[in-house]
Amino acid sequence: MAFYAMSDLHGMYDKYREMLALIRFSEEDELFILGDVVDRGSKPMEILLDMMQRPNIYPLYGNHDVMALNALTSVAEAAEKTGGQLDPETASHIFGWCKDGGMPTVEGFLGLSETQRSDVLSYLREFSLYEMIDVGERTFLLVHAGLGNFRKGKKLREYTIEELLQDRSDPEIQYFEDDSIFVVTGHTPTPHIWGKAEIYKSHNNFCIDCAACWEKGRLACLRLDDLEEFYI
Ligand SMILES: [Mn+2]
């Protein structure tokens, strides 16, 4: 069995399935998905419906998943009340989010049955904000964006949702003095960090969002047991 991390799937269902095949993901393995499952790419609901069937996949929130949970909850309520029509107030609330790639998410959601919609919303409500796991000799903090407004001694539970899911992390800071603790994040596409769609490693940080939804981007997966990298 092995532990894996990937991030920022952004609706790229085909790459997600190809990656599961590449790593030969089995029921013995565990996969942590570090957020931003939805928005931008065309098949976000397909990914969520697949993840929901796999108890050995552990979802963490990204900023887009939180926006989707809030907006889709309103969509579901409005759809229930009015038989599919959205009232203007809800529509304008959703529109702000749609401008940041939310359209495929809301369209995919409205294409689901009522049961599937409520299952998707229940699933989205269960995501974690971060996870801390031991794999072999190493400990990994898994979190979508990082530790915003970092200061030494600040407890993980003291970070706000915005600091964990939105603020850009600085990969040139070693966040933990203990050299066996590593921080794995998504959110910032690695081409923005060093011009390459490849996992960026520095100061015990792994930045694993290799821009799967960009034309020249890739989906990355990090095996935590031996730090082997996989790309689609
Ligand atoms: Mn993000």
mmCIF file of N, CA and C in Angstrom, residues 36-105:
data_model
loop_
_atom_site.group_PDB
_atom_site.id
_atom_site.type_symbol
_atom_site.label_atom_id
_atom_site.label_comp_id
_atom_site.label_asym_id
_atom_site.label_seq_id
_atom_site.Cartn_x
_atom_site.Cartn_y
_atom_site.Cartn_z
ATOM 1 N N ASP A 36 -9.677 22.153 -4.872
ATOM 2 C CA ASP A 36 -9.976 22.656 -6.215
ATOM 3 C C ASP A 36 -10.238 21.505 -7.190
ATOM 4 N N VAL A 37 -11.195 20.673 -6.782
ATOM 5 C CA VAL A 37 -11.682 19.597 -7.652
ATOM 6 C C VAL A 37 -12.525 20.202 -8.778
ATOM 7 N N VAL A 38 -13.273 21.267 -8.431
ATOM 8 C CA VAL A 38 -14.265 21.811 -9.363
ATOM 9 C C VAL A 38 -13.742 23.051 -10.089
ATOM 10 N N ASP A 39 -14.571 23.558 -11.021
ATOM 11 C CA ASP A 39 -14.358 24.799 -11.784
ATOM 12 C C ASP A 39 -13.295 24.651 -12.885
ATOM 13 N N ARG A 40 -13.476 25.488 -13.889
ATOM 14 C CA ARG A 40 -12.587 25.585 -15.056
ATOM 15 C C ARG A 40 -12.767 24.429 -16.042
ATOM 16 N N GLY A 41 -12.280 23.228 -15.727
ATOM 17 C CA GLY A 41 -12.387 22.090 -16.649
ATOM 18 C C GLY A 41 -13.830 21.626 -16.787
ATOM 19 N N SER A 42 -14.078 20.753 -17.777
ATOM 20 C CA SER A 42 -15.471 20.503 -18.183
ATOM 21 C C SER A 42 -16.206 19.430 -17.377
ATOM 22 N N LYS A 43 -15.488 18.612 -16.566
ATOM 23 C CA LYS A 43 -16.185 17.489 -15.926
ATOM 24 C C LYS A 43 -16.009 17.414 -14.407
ATOM 25 N N PRO A 44 -16.302 18.506 -13.692
ATOM 26 C CA PRO A 44 -16.097 18.477 -12.235
ATOM 27 C C PRO A 44 -17.028 17.501 -11.509
ATOM 28 N N MET A 45 -18.282 17.394 -11.974
ATOM 29 C CA MET A 45 -19.227 16.501 -11.282
ATOM 30 C C MET A 45 -18.824 15.040 -11.461
ATOM 31 N N GLU A 46 -18.276 14.719 -12.642
ATOM 32 C CA GLU A 46 -17.826 13.345 -12.883
ATOM 33 C C GLU A 46 -16.741 12.969 -11.871
ATOM 34 N N ILE A 47 -15.825 13.919 -11.594
ATOM 35 C CA ILE A 47 -14.762 13.628 -10.623
ATOM 36 C C ILE A 47 -15.361 13.410 -9.235
ATOM 37 N N LEU A 48 -16.246 14.329 -8.823
ATOM 38 C CA LEU A 48 -16.835 14.209 -7.477
ATOM 39 C C LEU A 48 -17.596 12.893 -7.332
ATOM 40 N N LEU A 49 -18.375 12.529 -8.348
ATOM 41 C CA LEU A 49 -19.165 11.292 -8.260
ATOM 42 C C LEU A 49 -18.242 10.070 -8.164
ATOM 43 N N ASP A 50 -17.102 10.133 -8.840
ATOM 44 C CA ASP A 50 -16.140 9.028 -8.758
ATOM 45 C C ASP A 50 -15.470 8.985 -7.377
ATOM 46 N N MET A 51 -15.026 10.147 -6.897
ATOM 47 C CA MET A 51 -14.357 10.212 -5.582
ATOM 48 C C MET A 51 -15.269 9.674 -4.473
ATOM 49 N N MET A 52 -16.559 10.007 -4.594
ATOM 50 C CA MET A 52 -17.524 9.616 -3.554
ATOM 51 C C MET A 52 -17.642 8.110 -3.397
ATOM 52 N N GLN A 53 -17.327 7.386 -4.482
ATOM 53 C CA GLN A 53 -17.427 5.917 -4.450
ATOM 54 C C GLN A 53 -16.196 5.267 -3.823
ATOM 55 N N ARG A 54 -15.176 6.071 -3.523
ATOM 56 C CA ARG A 54 -13.900 5.495 -3.075
ATOM 57 C C ARG A 54 -13.588 5.965 -1.662
ATOM 58 N N PRO A 55 -13.801 5.091 -0.677
ATOM 59 C CA PRO A 55 -13.568 5.480 0.716
ATOM 60 C C PRO A 55 -12.096 5.724 1.040
ATOM 61 N N ASN A 56 -11.180 5.311 0.159
ATOM 62 C CA ASN A 56 -9.746 5.536 0.400
ATOM 63 C C ASN A 56 -9.240 6.792 -0.303
ATOM 64 N N ILE A 57 -10.153 7.644 -0.759
ATOM 65 C CA ILE A 57 -9.779 8.987 -1.226
ATOM 66 C C ILE A 57 -10.226 9.987 -0.167
ATOM 67 N N TYR A 58 -9.294 10.844 0.266
ATOM 68 C CA TYR A 58 -9.572 11.826 1.315
ATOM 69 C C TYR A 58 -9.554 13.225 0.717
ATOM 70 N N PRO A 59 -10.718 13.873 0.619
ATOM 71 C CA PRO A 59 -10.768 15.197 0.008
ATOM 72 C C PRO A 59 -10.507 16.324 1.002
ATOM 73 N N LEU A 60 -9.710 17.291 0.569
ATOM 74 C CA LEU A 60 -9.468 18.517 1.342
ATOM 75 C C LEU A 60 -10.056 19.683 0.553
ATOM 76 N N TYR A 61 -10.466 20.722 1.240
ATOM 77 C CA TYR A 61 -11.030 21.887 0.571
ATOM 78 C C TYR A 61 -9.976 22.701 -0.158
ATOM 79 N N GLY A 62 -10.362 23.190 -1.349
ATOM 80 C CA GLY A 62 -9.683 24.308 -1.974
ATOM 81 C C GLY A 62 -10.643 25.486 -1.946
ATOM 82 N N ASN A 63 -10.164 26.679 -2.279
ATOM 83 C CA ASN A 63 -11.045 27.844 -2.287
ATOM 84 C C ASN A 63 -12.219 27.643 -3.242
ATOM 85 N N HIS A 64 -11.985 26.971 -4.381
ATOM 86 C CA HIS A 64 -13.079 26.760 -5.340
ATOM 87 C C HIS A 64 -14.149 25.803 -4.799
ATOM 88 N N ASP A 65 -13.731 24.806 -4.026
ATOM 89 C CA ASP A 65 -14.716 23.852 -3.487
ATOM 90 C C ASP A 65 -15.610 24.524 -2.449
ATOM 91 N N VAL A 66 -15.047 25.460 -1.686
ATOM 92 C CA VAL A 66 -15.849 26.204 -0.706
ATOM 93 C C VAL A 66 -16.853 27.105 -1.430
ATOM 94 N N MET A 67 -16.378 27.806 -2.478
ATOM 95 C CA MET A 67 -17.299 28.647 -3.266
ATOM 96 C C MET A 67 -18.403 27.788 -3.862
ATOM 97 N N ALA A 68 -18.036 26.626 -4.392
ATOM 98 C CA ALA A 68 -19.014 25.733 -5.028
ATOM 99 C C ALA A 68 -20.028 25.241 -4.009
ATOM 100 N N LEU A 69 -19.549 24.854 -2.833
ATOM 101 C CA LEU A 69 -20.480 24.367 -1.806
ATOM 102 C C LEU A 69 -21.524 25.443 -1.486
ATOM 103 N N ASN A 70 -21.049 26.679 -1.284
ATOM 104 C CA ASN A 70 -21.983 27.766 -0.956
ATOM 105 C C ASN A 70 -22.944 28.046 -2.111
ATOM 106 N N ALA A 71 -22.391 28.180 -3.309
ATOM 107 C CA ALA A 71 -23.227 28.539 -4.459
ATOM 108 C C ALA A 71 -24.186 27.401 -4.812
ATOM 109 N N LEU A 72 -23.686 26.160 -4.801
ATOM 110 C CA LEU A 72 -24.545 25.034 -5.204
ATOM 111 C C LEU A 72 -25.641 24.756 -4.174
ATOM 112 N N THR A 73 -25.375 25.089 -2.914
ATOM 113 C CA THR A 73 -26.422 24.968 -1.902
ATOM 114 C C THR A 73 -27.576 25.911 -2.250
ATOM 115 N N SER A 74 -27.235 27.146 -2.662
ATOM 116 C CA SER A 74 -28.271 28.097 -3.091
ATOM 117 C C SER A 74 -28.961 27.610 -4.358
ATOM 118 N N VAL A 75 -28.178 27.073 -5.280
ATOM 119 C CA VAL A 75 -28.757 26.570 -6.536
ATOM 120 C C VAL A 75 -29.765 25.460 -6.239
ATOM 121 N N ALA A 76 -29.373 24.528 -5.371
ATOM 122 C CA ALA A 76 -30.248 23.395 -5.054
ATOM 123 C C ALA A 76 -31.539 23.879 -4.398
ATOM 124 N N GLU A 77 -31.406 24.842 -3.473
ATOM 125 C CA GLU A 77 -32.600 25.376 -2.795
ATOM 126 C C GLU A 77 -33.520 26.077 -3.786
ATOM 127 N N ALA A 78 -32.919 26.909 -4.648
ATOM 128 C CA ALA A 78 -33.716 27.651 -5.636
ATOM 129 C C ALA A 78 -34.387 26.687 -6.609
ATOM 130 N N ALA A 79 -33.631 25.680 -7.044
ATOM 131 C CA ALA A 79 -34.180 24.721 -8.008
ATOM 132 C C ALA A 79 -35.341 23.946 -7.389
ATOM 133 N N GLU A 80 -35.193 23.632 -6.102
ATOM 134 C CA GLU A 80 -36.239 22.870 -5.421
ATOM 135 C C GLU A 80 -37.533 23.685 -5.324
ATOM 136 N N LYS A 81 -37.353 24.990 -5.007
ATOM 137 C CA LYS A 81 -38.521 25.858 -4.825
ATOM 138 C C LYS A 81 -39.247 26.158 -6.125
ATOM 139 N N THR A 82 -38.476 26.302 -7.202
ATOM 140 C CA THR A 82 -39.086 26.859 -8.419
ATOM 141 C C THR A 82 -39.030 25.900 -9.606
ATOM 142 N N GLY A 83 -38.781 24.648 -9.343
ATOM 143 C CA GLY A 83 -38.769 23.666 -10.432
ATOM 144 C C GLY A 83 -37.726 23.963 -11.500
ATOM 145 N N GLY A 84 -36.499 24.318 -11.070
ATOM 146 C CA GLY A 84 -35.402 24.489 -12.033
ATOM 147 C C GLY A 84 -35.076 25.948 -12.334
ATOM 148 N N GLN A 85 -36.019 26.872 -12.152
ATOM 149 C CA GLN A 85 -35.779 28.300 -12.401
ATOM 150 C C GLN A 85 -35.026 28.902 -11.211
ATOM 151 N N LEU A 86 -34.127 29.836 -11.519
ATOM 152 C CA LEU A 86 -33.403 30.500 -10.437
ATOM 153 C C LEU A 86 -33.932 31.914 -10.249
ATOM 154 N N ASP A 87 -34.121 32.320 -8.983
ATOM 155 C CA ASP A 87 -34.540 33.703 -8.764
ATOM 156 C C ASP A 87 -33.336 34.619 -9.002
ATOM 157 N N PRO A 88 -33.595 35.913 -9.369
ATOM 158 C CA PRO A 88 -32.501 36.811 -9.760
ATOM 159 C C PRO A 88 -31.434 36.975 -8.672
ATOM 160 N N GLU A 89 -31.864 37.012 -7.426
ATOM 161 C CA GLU A 89 -30.892 37.219 -6.350
ATOM 162 C C GLU A 89 -29.899 36.060 -6.293
ATOM 163 N N THR A 90 -30.413 34.841 -6.359
ATOM 164 C CA THR A 90 -29.540 33.664 -6.344
ATOM 165 C C THR A 90 -28.668 33.643 -7.596
ATOM 166 N N ALA A 91 -29.279 33.954 -8.721
ATOM 167 C CA ALA A 91 -28.535 33.933 -9.975
ATOM 168 C C ALA A 91 -27.356 34.907 -9.925
ATOM 169 N N SER A 92 -27.571 36.112 -9.351
ATOM 170 C CA SER A 92 -26.474 37.086 -9.315
ATOM 171 C C SER A 92 -25.402 36.649 -8.317
ATOM 172 N N HIS A 93 -25.831 35.989 -7.242
ATOM 173 C CA HIS A 93 -24.880 35.454 -6.267
ATOM 174 C C HIS A 93 -23.982 34.417 -6.936
ATOM 175 N N ILE A 94 -24.595 33.566 -7.750
ATOM 176 C CA ILE A 94 -23.849 32.509 -8.422
ATOM 177 C C ILE A 94 -22.972 33.090 -9.523
ATOM 178 N N PHE A 95 -23.456 34.181 -10.145
ATOM 179 C CA PHE A 95 -22.749 34.723 -11.297
ATOM 180 C C PHE A 95 -21.327 35.155 -10.943
ATOM 181 N N GLY A 96 -21.158 35.780 -9.780
ATOM 182 C CA GLY A 96 -19.835 36.229 -9.354
ATOM 183 C C GLY A 96 -18.841 35.079 -9.331
ATOM 184 N N TRP A 97 -19.317 33.951 -8.907
ATOM 185 C CA TRP A 97 -18.467 32.769 -8.828
ATOM 186 C C TRP A 97 -18.228 32.183 -10.213
ATOM 187 N N CYS A 98 -19.259 32.208 -11.062
ATOM 188 C CA CYS A 98 -19.142 31.625 -12.406
ATOM 189 C C CYS A 98 -18.052 32.303 -13.221
ATOM 190 N N LYS A 99 -17.825 33.601 -12.958
ATOM 191 C CA LYS A 99 -16.801 34.321 -13.705
ATOM 192 C C LYS A 99 -15.412 33.733 -13.444
ATOM 193 N N ASP A 100 -15.238 33.077 -12.299
ATOM 194 C CA ASP A 100 -13.948 32.456 -11.997
ATOM 195 C C ASP A 100 -13.978 30.955 -12.323
ATOM 196 N N GLY A 101 -14.622 30.610 -13.423
ATOM 197 C CA GLY A 101 -14.571 29.225 -13.904
ATOM 198 C C GLY A 101 -15.671 28.330 -13.380
ATOM 199 N N GLY A 102 -16.707 28.922 -12.746
ATOM 200 C CA GLY A 102 -17.737 28.110 -12.110
ATOM 201 C C GLY A 102 -18.813 27.544 -13.027
ATOM 202 N N MET A 103 -18.832 28.017 -14.281
ATOM 203 C CA MET A 103 -19.915 27.621 -15.198
ATOM 204 C C MET A 103 -20.038 26.094 -15.382
ATOM 205 N N PRO A 104 -18.934 25.369 -15.678
ATOM 206 C CA PRO A 104 -19.073 23.915 -15.845
ATOM 207 C C PRO A 104 -19.571 23.236 -14.566
ATOM 208 N N THR A 105 -19.257 23.840 -13.431
ATOM 209 C CA THR A 105 -19.670 23.251 -12.152
ATOM 210 C C THR A 105 -21.174 23.394 -11.969
#
